[in-house]
Amino acid sequence: MRTITSRIPSSLAVLFGLAILISIPAVMGVKSEDFKKCDQTSFCRRLRSIATKQEAAPAGSFNSPYSLSEASPLGEGAWTWALKSALYPEIKFELRVDVLEQGDGIARIRIDEKDSTTPFKRYNESARWALLDANPALSSSATLESSSGKSIISYGPASSGLSLEITHSPLKVTQLRNGQPEVVFNERSLFHMEHFRIKDVEKTEEILSDSEQMVLKGDQMDRSWFEDSDSDMFEEKWKKWTDTKPKGPEGFSLDLTFPGVKHVFGLPEHASPLSLPDTIGPDAYYSEPYRLFNVDIFEYLADSPMSLYGAIPLLHAHSATHSVGVLNLVASETWIDVKHESGSVKTHWMSESGIVDVLLLPGPKPQQLFEQYAVLTGPTPLPPQWSTAYHQCRWNYNDEDDVLEVDRRFDEADIPLDVTWLDIEYAEEHRYFDWDPKVFPNPVKMLDAVASKGRKMVAIIDPHVKKIDSFRIYSDAKDLDVLIKKADGSNFEGWCWTGSSVWVDFFNEKSWSWWTKMFDFKTWKESTDALFIWNDMNEPSVFDGPEISMPRDNIHAGGWEHRDVHNINGMMFHNQTSRALIARETPARRPFVLSRSFYAGSHRFGAIWTGDNIGDWEHLAGETAMLLSNNIAGMVFCGADVGGFFGNPSHELLVRWYQAGAFMPFFRAHAHIDTKRREPYLFEEPIRGYLRDAIRLRYTLLPVWYNAFHDSSLTGVPIMRPQYAAFPEDEAGFAIDDQYYVGDSGLLFKPVVTEGAESTQVYISDAQPYYDYFTHHVHPAAAGQTLTLNTPLSTFPLLIQGGSILPIRSRVRRSSPLMWQDPVSLVIAVSKEGKATGQLYLDDGVGYTYAQGEFVWRKFDFDGKSLKSTNRSPSSSATSGVASTAVAAYDENNPWAQTISHVKIGDITILGLSKRPSSIKGPDGQLNWTWESGVAGSGRKGGAASKLVVKNPGVGVVSDWEILFD
């Protein structure tokens, strides 16, 4: 939902003092002037100028002023060095390096100011919230050797050849594998940490006008390289707001260089290509750095480095020979410049506050990067199975009758639906938790009616709390003293949907148990176990605040300023809401909480979506790269508003949105209050049929999606896998960001994003045949080929990679929970060698008994002569380092397996066999089957694939079995 709209109630507009907003049209485009650029932000302006001077300086004239003393051991796997800057010899810094026990060679570099003569300290708690363990166990095998101004740490598995070479003067840190540098810290001497100082007693420099440089007294190093005069260092004004900056300048910058690579990925959330283009230099694609600063931005540009709603400071660098990653645990506003240069990619990170806390992920392939990130931040827990199905949302469904009408008409149109959503208008005066009795007089009855069909509902709970004593949330929070404070210590007030509002400080531990109680069924009596939650506006969005957000000098628990924790703020709200839903039931059931704002680690608490997009072709085209970027950064349960939040898409565009949405991990249609109603049942044929087909296809493929969610819950692997992750040695695919694989299923999908497109091209990396999911046309194996596929409005590219076995449920019911006893069909697309593999994971879909072994996990193997189903051991797929994914030993007689022991394999379709079998025998004897001649997967020509269908094979989803082909 959006902060400013023509539908703001007039009473709120008057209070707002912004009546002019009433005349703003509903669709107006992003107002870039509401958000800062780097040169309008004092710390970014100062720190970015270091690189500008370095670029202009004669070769060899620009050296880092930072140097190290000798190492001091802290115990196994950890060392510190005193770090000194020649700019300010009296200021003490410290460099610390840890080598982690888990993750096959993760190194952690921290730098902080020590023993400051001021009362200030740097924010150092990002790891507390982002990581599973803020201080992970350290390696007992890492060793350090020092010689001639260097410290060399050897670490990681014996076969990895990993080392960290630390040059003492000038400071430089290089991660190497087998002697080859892969990450270099401070290669360009751009590292700089502004020290704490008291403005009134600063005696070592003259602060001149903005256009002049600092002048030093005596013979100290010229500081003008690093610290231009800046009148905004102690107080910064922007438009009508003043940031008091009580701690003065505390920004820091660092440069990270990745030798031997041409592609870097990550830094979500941005509407940019997956392979990040340059922001500086002669080939700059953008004129501004990538900005990580969570903001409420609507109708965002479809291609821009501007901030969006989330910020994950994770970067992957990739080449055909190696992959490395960096996680920079900083929660303050951060800008990142990217520059490709002479066989390497150079990055420059500039942050407003905090410490340097960088974790180096060694790879050496994308698969290991995903697993190493999961070691640190945890994988995405299994969500409720129903949440992976179709969601219908609108701002707003008007009343109970409207909700039940939508529910009924989906059934009439034979379109499945799992979740109906309510936006802000369900709440009386936008007092979340309080249903408006005028339009929702009996919410429990409504919820029960929806739940009777296996469906759920989601209602919004935003972080802004209406400031009125009669509202229990406000009065409780005020009495508990858990509200965010202004710089003067009074409770912060701002404007949002509720009018005058306050915000709970979820960094304050006193708020946690209270917030949990708010969701208890005894407290929130008008909720049921069929109601789940949507956390919107949690960047936080403050209508009358700077950049539509909260003043940076606001104060959180522990005395930290909002500037220090801004990008984590939304995750704290998401975290506590998720925990509250878990606590409301015994035994606990899996929560579903959608968040708009996120940070590293947010994936542990639920799903996110890409915010207030536009229903146009440009935004449809851009969503895939955004979702892929989220996926590689661990935020796998993500999606975009299908149809676009703003606008009224044409019929063609809406169909293409639904086809794309059916292959997003989070599949939700959503629309602005001023758009035309566009529920799929409202359209005439054939449009309704196209929309129905896309939604029903999602339900057919739900077992494939649940497999992908399960794999991600074990090792952190993406659900949407970009080309570079699936084929890390194929350079031609590294920059491709408009197609992807669904987990390890072998399904390759590409949305059609061009108006009027009758054909679409798909790139194939590997030398395997690919089968059209709909027509079974086989494209012969040829690595590096580009296929041109017919894509009239009724269809889109969906290919099955040769060698894959897909479990599907052909019988689609009105909601996914009603399908749990239906048979599972297998679609086998043979490789050019005539073989295929696949899997099927099942559990109860709602609880946590799977952690005690109550699940079914099958492996399917077809070798041309037999098809086998065997137990798939959890330990064979879980990475040893992802401790949180430990699963109880599997027993096929577990209670859940017994519950579904009657569920059968309905039929088996095998595509691409080279010859017709003479007989097929199952455990109970000869089976019935049909054969259609066609092209073999091993052939050199394309055409309709041969098709063998085994009907009712008499085998189940629980036990081992084998079918023989003669």
Coordinates of N, CA and C in Angstrom, one line a residue, residues 280-373:
I280 N 30.1 4.2 -11.7 CA 31.1 5.3 -11.9 C 32.0 4.8 -13.1
G281 N 32.8 5.7 -13.6 CA 33.7 5.4 -14.7 C 33.1 5.6 -16.1
P282 N 33.9 5.4 -17.1 CA 33.4 5.7 -18.5 C 32.2 4.8 -19.0
D283 N 32.1 3.7 -18.3 CA 31.0 2.8 -18.7 C 29.8 2.8 -17.7
A284 N 29.7 3.9 -17.0 CA 28.7 3.9 -15.9 C 27.3 3.8 -16.6
Y285 N 26.5 2.9 -16.0 CA 25.1 2.7 -16.5 C 24.2 3.6 -15.6
Y286 N 24.6 3.8 -14.3 CA 23.8 4.7 -13.4 C 24.8 5.8 -13.0
S287 N 24.2 6.9 -12.7 CA 25.0 8.1 -12.2 C 25.1 8.2 -10.7
E288 N 24.3 7.3 -10.0 CA 24.3 7.3 -8.6 C 24.8 5.9 -8.1
P289 N 25.4 5.9 -6.9 CA 25.7 4.6 -6.3 C 24.4 3.8 -6.0
Y290 N 24.5 2.5 -5.8 CA 23.4 1.7 -5.2 C 23.2 2.1 -3.8
R291 N 22.0 2.4 -3.4 CA 21.7 2.9 -2.1 C 21.0 1.8 -1.3
L292 N 21.4 1.5 -0.1 CA 20.8 0.7 0.9 C 20.2 1.5 2.0
F293 N 18.9 1.8 1.9 CA 18.3 2.6 3.0 C 16.8 2.4 2.8
N294 N 16.2 1.6 3.6 CA 14.8 1.2 3.5 C 13.9 2.4 3.5
V295 N 13.1 2.6 2.4 CA 12.2 3.7 2.3 C 10.9 3.2 1.7
D296 N 9.9 4.0 2.0 CA 8.5 3.8 1.4 C 8.5 4.6 0.1
I297 N 8.7 3.9 -1.0 CA 8.8 4.5 -2.3 C 7.7 3.9 -3.2
F298 N 6.9 4.7 -3.8 CA 5.8 4.0 -4.6 C 6.0 4.4 -6.1
E299 N 5.4 3.5 -6.9 CA 5.6 3.6 -8.3 C 7.1 3.8 -8.7
Y300 N 7.9 3.0 -8.0 CA 9.4 3.1 -8.2 C 9.8 2.9 -9.7
L301 N 10.9 3.5 -10.0 CA 11.4 3.3 -11.4 C 11.7 1.9 -11.6
A302 N 11.5 1.4 -12.8 CA 11.7 0.0 -13.1 C 13.2 -0.3 -13.4
D303 N 14.0 0.7 -13.4 CA 15.4 0.4 -13.6 C 16.2 1.6 -13.0
S304 N 16.7 1.4 -11.7 CA 17.3 2.5 -11.0 C 18.1 1.9 -9.8
P305 N 19.1 2.6 -9.3 CA 19.8 2.2 -8.1 C 19.2 2.8 -6.9
M306 N 18.0 3.5 -7.0 CA 17.4 4.1 -5.8 C 17.1 3.1 -4.8
S307 N 17.0 3.5 -3.5 CA 16.6 2.6 -2.4 C 15.2 2.2 -2.7
L308 N 14.9 0.9 -2.2 CA 13.6 0.4 -2.1 C 13.3 0.0 -0.7
Y309 N 12.5 -1.0 -0.5 CA 12.0 -1.3 0.9 C 12.9 -2.2 1.7
G310 N 13.8 -2.9 1.1 CA 14.7 -3.8 1.8 C 16.2 -3.5 1.6
A311 N 17.0 -4.0 2.4 CA 18.5 -3.8 2.3 C 19.2 -5.0 2.8
I312 N 19.8 -5.8 1.9 CA 20.7 -6.9 2.3 C 22.1 -6.6 1.8
P313 N 23.0 -6.3 2.7 CA 24.3 -5.9 2.2 C 25.2 -7.1 1.9
L314 N 24.8 -7.9 0.9 CA 25.4 -9.1 0.5 C 25.8 -9.0 -1.0
L315 N 27.0 -9.3 -1.3 CA 27.5 -9.3 -2.7 C 28.1 -10.6 -3.1
H316 N 27.8 -11.1 -4.3 CA 28.5 -12.3 -4.8 C 29.3 -11.8 -6.0
A317 N 30.5 -12.3 -6.1 CA 31.4 -12.1 -7.3 C 31.6 -13.4 -7.9
H318 N 31.5 -13.5 -9.2 CA 31.5 -14.8 -9.9 C 32.2 -14.8 -11.2
S319 N 33.0 -15.8 -11.4 CA 33.6 -16.1 -12.7 C 33.4 -17.6 -13.0
A320 N 33.9 -18.0 -14.2 CA 33.8 -19.4 -14.5 C 34.6 -20.3 -13.7
T321 N 35.6 -19.7 -12.9 CA 36.5 -20.5 -12.1 C 36.2 -20.4 -10.6
H322 N 35.6 -19.4 -10.2 CA 35.4 -19.3 -8.7 C 34.2 -18.3 -8.4
S323 N 33.7 -18.4 -7.2 CA 32.7 -17.5 -6.7 C 33.2 -17.1 -5.3
V324 N 33.0 -15.9 -4.9 CA 33.2 -15.4 -3.5 C 32.1 -14.5 -3.1
G325 N 31.9 -14.3 -1.8 CA 30.8 -13.4 -1.4 C 31.3 -12.6 -0.2
V326 N 30.7 -11.4 0.0 CA 30.9 -10.6 1.2 C 29.6 -10.2 1.8
L327 N 29.5 -10.3 3.1 CA 28.3 -9.8 3.8 C 28.8 -8.7 4.7
N328 N 28.4 -7.5 4.5 CA 28.9 -6.3 5.2 C 27.8 -6.0 6.2
L329 N 28.0 -6.4 7.5 CA 26.9 -6.2 8.5 C 26.9 -4.8 9.0
V330 N 26.3 -3.9 8.2 CA 26.1 -2.6 8.6 C 24.6 -2.3 8.4
A331 N 24.0 -1.6 9.4 CA 22.6 -1.3 9.4 C 22.2 0.1 9.0
S332 N 23.2 0.9 8.9 CA 22.9 2.3 8.6 C 22.9 2.5 7.1
E333 N 22.4 3.7 6.7 CA 22.4 4.0 5.3 C 23.8 3.8 4.6
T334 N 23.7 3.1 3.5 CA 25.0 2.7 2.8 C 24.8 2.9 1.3
W335 N 25.9 3.4 0.7 CA 25.9 3.6 -0.7 C 27.1 2.8 -1.2
I336 N 26.9 2.2 -2.4 CA 27.9 1.3 -3.0 C 28.2 1.7 -4.4
D337 N 29.4 2.0 -4.8 CA 29.8 2.2 -6.2 C 30.4 0.9 -6.7
V338 N 30.1 0.7 -8.0 CA 30.6 -0.5 -8.7 C 31.3 -0.1 -9.9
K339 N 32.4 -0.7 -10.2 CA 33.2 -0.3 -11.4 C 33.9 -1.6 -11.9
H340 N 33.6 -1.9 -13.2 CA 34.3 -3.0 -13.8 C 35.6 -2.5 -14.5
E341 N 36.7 -3.1 -14.2 CA 38.0 -2.5 -14.7 C 39.0 -3.6 -14.8
S342 N 39.6 -3.7 -16.0 CA 40.8 -4.6 -16.3 C 40.7 -6.0 -15.6
G343 N 39.7 -6.7 -15.9 CA 39.6 -8.1 -15.4 C 39.2 -8.2 -13.9
S344 N 38.6 -7.2 -13.3 CA 38.2 -7.2 -11.9 C 37.0 -6.3 -11.8
V345 N 36.3 -6.4 -10.6 CA 35.3 -5.5 -10.3 C 35.6 -4.9 -9.0
K346 N 35.6 -3.6 -9.0 CA 35.9 -2.8 -7.8 C 34.7 -2.2 -7.2
T347 N 34.6 -2.3 -5.9 CA 33.4 -1.7 -5.2 C 33.9 -0.8 -4.1
H348 N 33.1 0.2 -3.8 CA 33.4 1.2 -2.8 C 32.1 1.4 -1.9
W349 N 32.2 1.0 -0.6 CA 31.0 1.0 0.3 C 31.2 2.2 1.2
M350 N 30.1 3.0 1.4 CA 30.1 4.2 2.2 C 28.9 4.1 3.2
S351 N 29.2 4.1 4.5 CA 28.1 3.9 5.4 C 28.1 5.1 6.4
E352 N 26.9 5.4 7.0 CA 26.8 6.6 7.8 C 27.3 6.3 9.2
S353 N 27.1 5.1 9.7 CA 27.6 4.8 11.1 C 27.8 3.3 11.3
G354 N 28.3 2.9 12.4 CA 28.5 1.5 12.7 C 29.9 1.1 12.7
I355 N 30.2 -0.2 12.8 CA 31.6 -0.7 12.7 C 31.7 -1.4 11.4
V356 N 33.0 -1.6 11.0 CA 33.3 -2.6 9.9 C 33.1 -4.0 10.5
D357 N 32.2 -4.7 9.9 CA 31.9 -6.1 10.3 C 31.6 -6.9 9.0
V358 N 32.7 -7.3 8.3 CA 32.6 -7.9 7.0 C 32.9 -9.4 7.1
L359 N 32.0 -10.2 6.6 CA 32.3 -11.7 6.5 C 32.6 -12.1 5.1
L360 N 33.7 -12.7 4.9 CA 34.1 -13.2 3.6 C 33.7 -14.6 3.4
L361 N 32.8 -14.8 2.4 CA 32.3 -16.2 2.1 C 33.2 -16.8 1.0
P362 N 33.9 -17.9 1.2 CA 34.9 -18.3 0.2 C 34.4 -19.1 -1.0
G363 N 33.1 -19.5 -1.0 CA 32.7 -20.3 -2.1 C 33.2 -21.7 -2.1
P364 N 33.8 -22.3 -3.1 CA 34.2 -21.6 -4.4 C 33.2 -21.5 -5.5
K365 N 32.0 -22.0 -5.3 CA 30.9 -22.0 -6.3 C 29.7 -21.4 -5.7
P366 N 28.7 -21.0 -6.5 CA 27.5 -20.4 -6.0 C 26.8 -21.3 -5.0
Q367 N 26.8 -22.6 -5.2 CA 26.1 -23.5 -4.3 C 26.7 -23.3 -2.9
Q368 N 28.0 -23.2 -2.8 CA 28.6 -23.1 -1.4 C 28.3 -21.7 -0.8
L369 N 28.2 -20.7 -1.7 CA 27.9 -19.4 -1.2 C 26.5 -19.4 -0.5
F370 N 25.6 -20.0 -1.1 CA 24.2 -20.1 -0.5 C 24.3 -20.8 0.8
E371 N 25.0 -21.9 0.8 CA 25.1 -22.7 2.1 C 25.9 -21.9 3.2
Q372 N 26.9 -21.2 2.8 CA 27.7 -20.4 3.8 C 26.9 -19.3 4.3
Y373 N 26.1 -18.6 3.5 CA 25.2 -17.6 4.0 C 24.2 -18.2 5.0

